[in-house]
Coordinates of C-alpha atoms and ligand atoms in Angstrom, one line a residue:
M1 CA 100.9 78.6 130.0
A2 CA 100.4 74.8 129.3
D3 CA 103.0 72.7 127.6
V4 CA 101.6 69.7 125.6
R5 CA 103.6 66.3 125.0
V6 CA 102.9 64.5 122.0
S7 CA 104.1 61.3 120.6
K8 CA 103.9 58.9 117.7
L9 CA 100.5 57.9 116.6
H10 CA 99.8 54.7 114.9
T11 CA 96.4 55.1 113.5
V12 CA 93.9 57.7 112.5
N13 CA 90.6 56.9 111.3
G14 CA 86.7 58.0 112.0
E15 CA 84.5 60.9 111.0
I16 CA 84.7 64.2 112.4
S17 CA 82.9 67.8 112.4
L18 CA 84.7 71.0 113.1
P19 CA 83.6 74.2 114.7
G20 CA 83.0 77.1 112.3
D21 CA 85.4 78.7 110.1
K22 CA 87.3 81.6 111.8
S23 CA 87.4 84.0 108.8
V24 CA 83.7 83.5 108.0
S25 CA 82.6 83.8 111.8
H26 CA 84.2 87.3 112.3
R27 CA 82.5 88.6 109.1
A28 CA 79.2 87.2 109.9
A29 CA 79.3 88.7 113.3
M30 CA 80.1 92.2 112.0
L31 CA 77.6 91.9 109.2
A32 CA 75.0 90.9 111.4
S33 CA 75.7 93.7 113.7
I34 CA 74.9 96.3 111.1
A35 CA 72.2 94.5 109.7
H36 CA 68.4 95.4 110.4
G37 CA 66.8 92.9 112.7
T38 CA 68.0 89.5 114.3
S39 CA 70.3 87.3 112.6
I40 CA 71.0 83.6 113.8
I41 CA 74.9 82.6 113.2
K42 CA 75.1 78.7 113.5
N43 CA 78.2 76.9 114.1
F44 CA 80.0 80.0 115.1
S45 CA 83.8 79.6 115.5
T46 CA 84.9 78.6 119.1
A47 CA 88.2 80.6 118.4
I48 CA 89.2 83.1 120.9
D49 CA 90.0 85.5 118.1
C50 CA 86.2 85.5 117.3
Q51 CA 85.4 85.8 120.8
S52 CA 87.5 89.1 120.5
T53 CA 85.1 90.4 117.6
L54 CA 82.1 89.6 119.5
D55 CA 83.3 91.6 122.6
C56 CA 84.0 94.5 120.4
M57 CA 80.6 94.4 118.7
R58 CA 78.8 94.2 122.2
Q59 CA 81.0 97.4 123.2
L60 CA 79.5 99.0 120.0
G61 CA 76.2 98.6 121.4
V62 CA 75.2 95.3 119.7
A63 CA 73.0 92.9 121.8
I64 CA 74.6 89.4 120.9
H65 CA 73.6 86.3 122.7
R66 CA 75.5 83.0 122.5
D67 CA 73.6 79.8 123.1
I68 CA 76.6 77.3 122.7
N69 CA 77.8 77.6 119.0
N70 CA 74.6 79.4 117.8
I71 CA 74.9 83.2 118.0
H72 CA 71.8 85.5 117.9
V73 CA 72.7 89.1 117.0
R74 CA 70.2 91.9 117.2
G75 CA 71.5 94.1 114.3
K76 CA 71.3 97.9 114.9
G77 CA 71.3 98.9 111.0
L78 CA 74.4 100.8 109.3
R79 CA 74.0 104.1 111.2
A80 CA 73.2 103.0 114.8
L81 CA 76.4 101.4 116.4
S82 CA 77.3 103.6 119.3
K83 CA 80.7 104.9 120.6
P84 CA 82.4 102.5 122.8
G85 CA 82.8 103.3 126.5
D86 CA 86.2 101.8 126.6
V87 CA 89.2 100.8 124.3
L88 CA 88.2 98.0 122.0
N89 CA 90.6 95.2 122.7
C90 CA 91.1 92.9 119.5
G91 CA 93.5 90.5 121.5
N92 CA 95.4 88.4 119.2
S93 CA 93.3 89.0 116.2
G94 CA 94.6 90.7 113.3
T95 CA 91.0 90.1 111.2
T96 CA 89.3 91.8 114.3
M97 CA 91.6 94.9 114.2
R98 CA 91.9 95.4 110.4
L99 CA 88.1 94.8 109.6
L100 CA 87.0 96.9 112.6
C101 CA 89.1 99.7 111.2
G102 CA 87.1 99.6 107.9
L103 CA 83.7 99.4 109.7
L104 CA 84.3 102.2 112.2
A105 CA 86.1 104.6 109.6
G106 CA 82.7 106.2 108.6
Q107 CA 81.0 106.3 111.9
D108 CA 80.0 109.5 113.7
F109 CA 82.2 108.8 116.7
S110 CA 85.6 107.7 117.6
A111 CA 87.2 104.7 119.0
K112 CA 90.5 103.3 120.0
L113 CA 91.8 99.7 119.1
T114 CA 94.4 97.9 120.9
G115 CA 95.7 94.3 120.8
D116 CA 98.2 92.0 122.6
A117 CA 102.0 92.0 122.3
S118 CA 101.9 90.1 118.9
L119 CA 99.0 92.2 117.4
S120 CA 100.9 95.3 118.5
R121 CA 104.0 94.3 116.3
R122 CA 101.7 93.6 113.3
P123 CA 101.7 96.1 110.3
M124 CA 98.7 98.4 110.5
D125 CA 99.8 100.9 107.7
R126 CA 98.4 98.4 105.1
I127 CA 94.9 99.4 106.7
I128 CA 95.6 102.9 107.6
K129 CA 96.9 104.1 104.4
P130 CA 94.0 103.1 102.0
L131 CA 91.3 104.4 104.5
V132 CA 93.1 107.7 105.1
N133 CA 93.9 108.3 101.5
N134 CA 90.1 107.9 101.0
G135 CA 89.2 110.3 103.6
A136 CA 89.5 108.5 106.9
D137 CA 90.9 109.7 110.1
I138 CA 93.0 106.9 111.5
T139 CA 96.2 107.2 113.3
G140 CA 98.6 104.6 114.9
E141 CA 101.9 104.4 116.7
K142 CA 105.3 104.9 115.4
D143 CA 104.7 106.8 112.3
N144 CA 101.1 105.4 111.9
R145 CA 102.4 101.9 111.5
F146 CA 101.3 100.0 114.6
A147 CA 98.4 99.6 117.2
P148 CA 97.0 101.1 119.4
L149 CA 94.9 102.9 116.6
T150 CA 92.8 105.8 117.0
I151 CA 89.8 106.1 114.6
N152 CA 87.8 109.4 114.4
G153 CA 84.9 108.5 112.4
K154 CA 84.2 110.7 109.4
A155 CA 81.9 111.0 106.5
L156 CA 83.3 109.2 103.5
N157 CA 82.9 109.8 99.9
N158 CA 84.4 108.0 96.8
I159 CA 86.7 105.1 97.6
H160 CA 89.1 103.6 95.2
Y161 CA 91.8 101.5 96.3
E162 CA 94.4 99.1 94.4
L163 CA 96.1 96.7 97.1
P164 CA 99.8 96.4 96.7
V165 CA 99.7 93.2 98.8
A166 CA 97.4 90.3 98.3
S167 CA 95.4 90.6 101.8
S168 CA 91.7 89.7 102.2
Q169 CA 91.9 91.8 105.5
V170 CA 92.6 95.0 103.7
K171 CA 90.2 94.3 100.9
S172 CA 87.6 93.6 103.5
A173 CA 88.5 96.9 105.6
V174 CA 88.0 98.9 102.4
L175 CA 84.7 97.2 101.4
L176 CA 83.4 97.7 105.0
A177 CA 84.3 101.4 105.0
G178 CA 82.6 101.5 101.6
L179 CA 79.3 100.5 103.0
Y180 CA 79.3 103.9 104.8
A181 CA 80.7 105.8 101.8
G182 CA 78.5 108.3 100.0
G183 CA 80.1 107.8 96.5
A184 CA 81.6 105.2 94.2
V185 CA 83.4 102.3 95.8
S186 CA 85.8 100.0 94.1
V187 CA 88.9 97.8 95.2
V188 CA 91.3 96.1 92.9
E189 CA 93.3 93.1 94.2
P190 CA 96.6 92.1 92.8
V191 CA 95.6 88.2 92.8
K192 CA 92.3 86.8 94.3
T193 CA 92.4 86.4 97.9
R194 CA 89.7 84.7 100.4
D195 CA 86.3 86.2 99.1
H196 CA 84.2 85.6 102.3
T197 CA 83.3 89.4 102.6
E198 CA 82.0 89.6 99.0
R199 CA 80.2 86.5 99.3
M200 CA 78.6 87.4 102.5
L201 CA 77.7 91.0 101.5
D202 CA 76.0 89.4 98.6
Y203 CA 74.2 87.0 100.7
C204 CA 72.9 89.9 102.8
G205 CA 71.5 91.5 99.8
V206 CA 74.2 94.2 99.4
D207 CA 75.0 95.2 95.6
I208 CA 78.4 93.9 95.1
S209 CA 80.0 92.8 91.9
R210 CA 83.2 91.5 90.5
D211 CA 85.0 92.1 87.2
G212 CA 88.3 90.2 87.1
N213 CA 90.2 91.5 90.1
V214 CA 88.0 94.5 90.6
I215 CA 85.3 94.5 93.3
T216 CA 82.5 97.2 93.2
L217 CA 79.9 98.1 95.6
G218 CA 76.4 99.2 93.9
E219 CA 73.8 101.3 95.3
N220 CA 72.1 99.2 98.2
R221 CA 74.8 98.9 100.9
Q222 CA 72.6 98.0 103.8
P223 CA 73.0 94.4 104.6
G224 CA 70.0 92.3 105.6
A225 CA 69.3 90.1 108.7
R226 CA 70.0 86.5 107.8
E227 CA 70.5 83.0 108.9
F228 CA 74.2 82.2 108.7
V229 CA 75.5 78.6 108.7
V230 CA 79.2 78.8 109.2
P231 CA 81.2 75.8 107.4
G232 CA 83.8 73.9 109.3
D233 CA 87.0 75.6 109.4
I234 CA 89.3 74.2 106.6
S235 CA 92.4 75.9 108.1
S236 CA 91.8 73.7 111.3
A237 CA 90.9 70.8 109.2
A238 CA 94.2 71.0 107.4
F239 CA 95.9 69.4 110.5
L240 CA 93.7 66.5 110.6
I241 CA 94.3 66.0 106.8
A242 CA 97.9 66.0 107.4
L243 CA 97.4 63.2 110.1
G244 CA 95.3 61.4 107.8
L245 CA 98.0 61.5 105.1
L246 CA 100.9 61.1 107.0
I247 CA 99.4 58.4 109.7
P248 CA 98.5 54.9 108.5
G249 CA 94.8 53.8 109.3
G250 CA 91.6 53.7 107.6
A251 CA 90.0 56.8 106.0
L252 CA 89.5 59.9 107.8
C253 CA 86.4 61.8 107.1
I254 CA 86.0 65.5 107.8
K255 CA 82.4 66.6 107.6
D256 CA 80.8 69.9 106.4
V257 CA 84.1 71.7 105.6
G258 CA 84.4 74.9 103.9
I259 CA 85.7 74.4 100.4
N260 CA 85.7 77.9 99.0
P261 CA 88.2 77.8 96.2
T262 CA 90.0 80.7 97.7
R263 CA 90.8 78.6 100.7
T264 CA 91.6 75.1 99.2
G265 CA 95.1 76.0 98.1
L266 CA 96.3 73.1 100.5
L267 CA 94.0 70.6 98.9
T268 CA 95.3 71.6 95.4
V269 CA 99.1 71.3 96.6
L270 CA 98.4 68.0 98.1
E271 CA 97.0 66.5 95.2
K272 CA 100.1 67.5 93.4
M273 CA 102.0 65.7 95.9
G274 CA 100.1 62.6 95.2
A275 CA 97.6 62.8 98.2
D276 CA 94.4 60.6 98.2
I277 CA 91.7 63.2 99.0
R278 CA 88.0 62.7 98.0
I279 CA 85.3 65.3 98.3
D280 CA 81.9 64.5 98.5
N281 CA 78.4 66.0 99.2
E282 CA 79.6 69.3 97.7
R283 CA 76.9 72.1 98.2
L284 CA 76.5 75.8 98.8
V285 CA 75.6 76.9 102.4
S286 CA 75.0 80.7 103.1
N287 CA 76.8 81.3 99.8
E288 CA 79.7 79.3 100.8
P289 CA 81.0 76.2 99.2
V290 CA 80.9 73.1 101.6
G291 CA 81.6 69.5 101.4
N292 CA 83.1 66.4 103.3
L293 CA 86.7 65.4 102.9
I294 CA 87.9 62.0 103.0
V295 CA 91.5 61.4 103.5
R296 CA 93.7 58.2 103.2
N297 CA 97.3 57.7 104.1
A298 CA 99.5 58.1 100.8
K299 CA 103.1 58.4 99.7
L300 CA 103.8 61.8 98.8
R301 CA 106.3 63.7 96.4
A302 CA 107.7 67.2 96.8
V303 CA 106.2 70.3 95.1
D304 CA 107.5 73.7 94.0
I305 CA 104.8 76.3 94.8
G306 CA 104.7 80.2 94.6
G307 CA 102.6 83.1 93.0
A308 CA 98.7 83.3 92.9
L309 CA 98.5 79.9 94.9
I310 CA 100.0 81.4 97.9
P311 CA 97.1 83.6 99.5
K312 CA 94.9 80.3 98.9
L313 CA 97.1 78.5 101.6
I314 CA 99.0 81.2 103.4
D315 CA 97.8 80.0 107.0
E316 CA 98.6 76.4 105.9
L317 CA 102.3 77.0 105.0
P318 CA 103.8 76.0 108.4
L319 CA 102.0 72.8 108.2
L320 CA 103.1 72.3 104.6
A321 CA 106.6 72.5 105.8
V322 CA 105.9 69.5 108.2
I323 CA 104.4 67.6 105.3
A324 CA 107.3 68.2 103.2
T325 CA 109.5 66.7 105.5
Q326 CA 107.8 63.3 104.7
A327 CA 107.6 63.8 101.0
Q328 CA 110.1 62.5 98.6
G329 CA 112.4 65.0 96.9
R330 CA 112.9 69.0 97.3
T331 CA 109.9 71.1 98.1
V332 CA 110.4 74.8 97.4
V333 CA 108.0 77.4 98.9
H334 CA 108.4 81.1 97.5
D335 CA 106.5 84.2 97.3
A336 CA 105.4 83.9 100.9
L337 CA 106.9 87.0 102.4
E338 CA 103.7 87.7 104.0
L339 CA 104.2 84.7 106.5
R340 CA 106.9 86.9 108.2
V341 CA 104.2 89.4 109.6
K342 CA 101.6 86.7 110.9
E343 CA 101.1 86.1 114.6
S344 CA 104.8 85.2 114.5
D345 CA 107.5 85.1 111.8
R346 CA 106.2 81.8 110.6
I347 CA 109.2 81.2 108.3
A348 CA 111.7 81.5 110.8
A349 CA 109.7 79.6 113.6
I350 CA 108.8 76.7 111.6
V351 CA 112.3 76.3 110.3
A352 CA 113.9 76.8 113.6
E353 CA 111.6 74.2 115.3
L354 CA 111.7 71.6 112.5
K355 CA 115.5 71.6 112.6
K356 CA 115.5 70.7 116.1
M357 CA 113.4 67.8 115.1
G358 CA 116.0 66.6 112.5
A359 CA 114.3 68.1 109.4
S360 CA 116.3 69.1 106.4
I361 CA 114.7 72.6 105.9
E362 CA 116.2 75.7 105.1
E363 CA 115.0 79.4 105.4
T364 CA 114.8 81.7 102.2
G365 CA 113.9 85.4 102.0
D366 CA 110.3 84.6 101.1
G367 CA 109.7 81.1 102.0
F368 CA 111.7 77.8 102.7
I369 CA 113.2 74.6 101.2
V370 CA 112.7 71.1 102.4
D371 CA 114.5 68.1 101.8
G372 CA 112.7 64.8 102.3
P373 CA 111.7 62.2 103.4
T374 CA 113.3 62.4 106.8
P375 CA 112.4 60.7 110.0
L376 CA 111.6 63.4 112.6
K377 CA 112.8 62.9 116.2
G378 CA 111.0 64.2 119.3
A379 CA 112.2 67.6 120.7
E380 CA 111.4 70.3 123.0
C381 CA 109.8 73.2 120.5
S382 CA 108.5 76.7 120.9
S383 CA 105.2 77.4 119.9
Y384 CA 106.1 81.2 119.7
N385 CA 102.8 81.7 121.1
D386 CA 101.4 81.1 117.5
H387 CA 98.4 78.8 117.3
R388 CA 99.3 77.6 113.9
I389 CA 103.0 76.9 114.8
A390 CA 101.7 75.1 117.8
M391 CA 99.3 72.8 115.8
A392 CA 101.9 72.1 113.0
L393 CA 104.6 71.3 115.5
S394 CA 102.1 68.8 117.0
V395 CA 101.5 67.3 113.7
A396 CA 105.3 66.9 113.3
G397 CA 105.4 65.3 116.9
W398 CA 102.8 62.9 116.1
T399 CA 105.0 61.6 113.2
A400 CA 108.1 61.7 115.1
D401 CA 109.9 59.0 117.2
G402 CA 110.2 59.9 120.7
E403 CA 108.5 62.6 122.7
T404 CA 107.7 66.0 121.4
V405 CA 107.0 68.9 123.8
I406 CA 105.3 72.0 122.5
K407 CA 105.8 75.0 124.8
D408 CA 102.7 77.1 125.6
A409 CA 100.4 75.1 123.5
D410 CA 97.4 76.6 124.9
C411 CA 97.6 79.2 122.2
V412 CA 95.8 76.7 119.9
G413 CA 92.8 78.3 121.4
I414 CA 93.3 81.4 119.3
S415 CA 91.9 79.4 116.4
C416 CA 90.9 76.0 117.8
P417 CA 90.3 75.4 121.5
E418 CA 89.4 71.8 121.0
F419 CA 92.3 70.9 118.7
F420 CA 93.8 68.2 121.1
D421 CA 90.5 66.5 121.9
L422 CA 89.3 66.4 118.2
V423 CA 92.6 64.5 117.2
G424 CA 92.3 62.3 120.2
S425 CA 88.7 61.3 119.0
V426 CA 90.0 59.9 115.6
T427 CA 93.3 58.3 117.0
Ligands
S3P501 C1 92.2 86.3 106.7 C2 93.0 86.8 105.8 C3 94.6 86.4 105.8 C4 94.8 85.3 106.8 C5 94.2 85.5 108.2 C6 92.6 85.6 108.2 C7 91.0 86.9 106.9 O1 95.4 87.5 106.3 O2 96.1 85.0 106.9 O3 94.4 84.3 109.0 O4 90.0 86.4 107.7 O5 90.7 87.8 105.9 P1 95.8 88.6 105.2 O6 94.6 89.2 104.8 O7 96.6 89.4 106.0 O8 96.5 87.7 104.0

């Protein structure tokens, strides 16, 4: 795998648009596949993870045609997916595997799901338990905790589940299984997590309602075919936002980014830190809030974050550790235990690698503590084959003195294959 070398950037400015949001793209591909009629998904994510979803849906008999970043999906309706001829390989993608468990639980065929080494280490009992407790037949390795998973599709009846962890993937899997259930379906989440599935089901005409943290499916559960326009991926935009804040220059404008409030925790935190980020042209596109972000270099101060904010920026926390090294004071992140079961143990990974670069950062059980500001120095860093760790460390390298080597940096393709080119276009 390729290593990437980065060194200090002296200016960042210009205008940029990003490929479509990964979370929204996965869901659009799945819902379009079970809709009646042809859907068009515009600005579909270029992430390898979303390609895994498309490959799995094709194996389930769905005709999908890709013309650059627009996807045409000939939906088969809820009841016409077909038994795959082979194992469904979800690659590195937790969202693919977990949402597919929901989608496949109520089919009249069985299927087997596998993933790469990282995905095979991630907890799948969080998906198996709720579905099995509600009538599904899903088994996994090592006491039903890990992939490969075998799903023997079965008729489902009533579904009710109260999530013990804040996870949109679990919530979404239960809702997708619920589309096939004969009875009442409701899910309760402990705090609000990203709500793309609910918004998209609503956009596709499915009866879905929310009362506090309880989400209920109504009578019509057949999604309709639609044109979807996927907003730019805010989790990829985050790295550019950080560069705009940390590196002097003019304004950096990131156009047409998804600003769903369940995803904008980083913007909330950066604002508290004293960042200068303006949002304009706010609008709703395919039922998702979208806007342009205009970012300027700013002096930052430390923050203390935890609680209900964490799910709104869970994927951005390794990057926040990098940003905190340049902020005045002590930043504390807590309640983020979930970070330990992502593509890597992201608490251990970011703390170990930023230490190599001279940061004052310590690991805690459920987060980290950073004292800043500290000038970073170039180092040879491991990406842990985790896309978000590779991109967070690249940002650190672009602010550091000397050269930073990111080992196996092509893992950025998991969420943003064009990451280094995008940064190159504004520096
Ligand atoms: C995702 C939900 C989050 C997030 C992941 C994508 C999704 O995971 O970390 O990158 O698309 O639903 P959890 O649901 O495990 O919190």
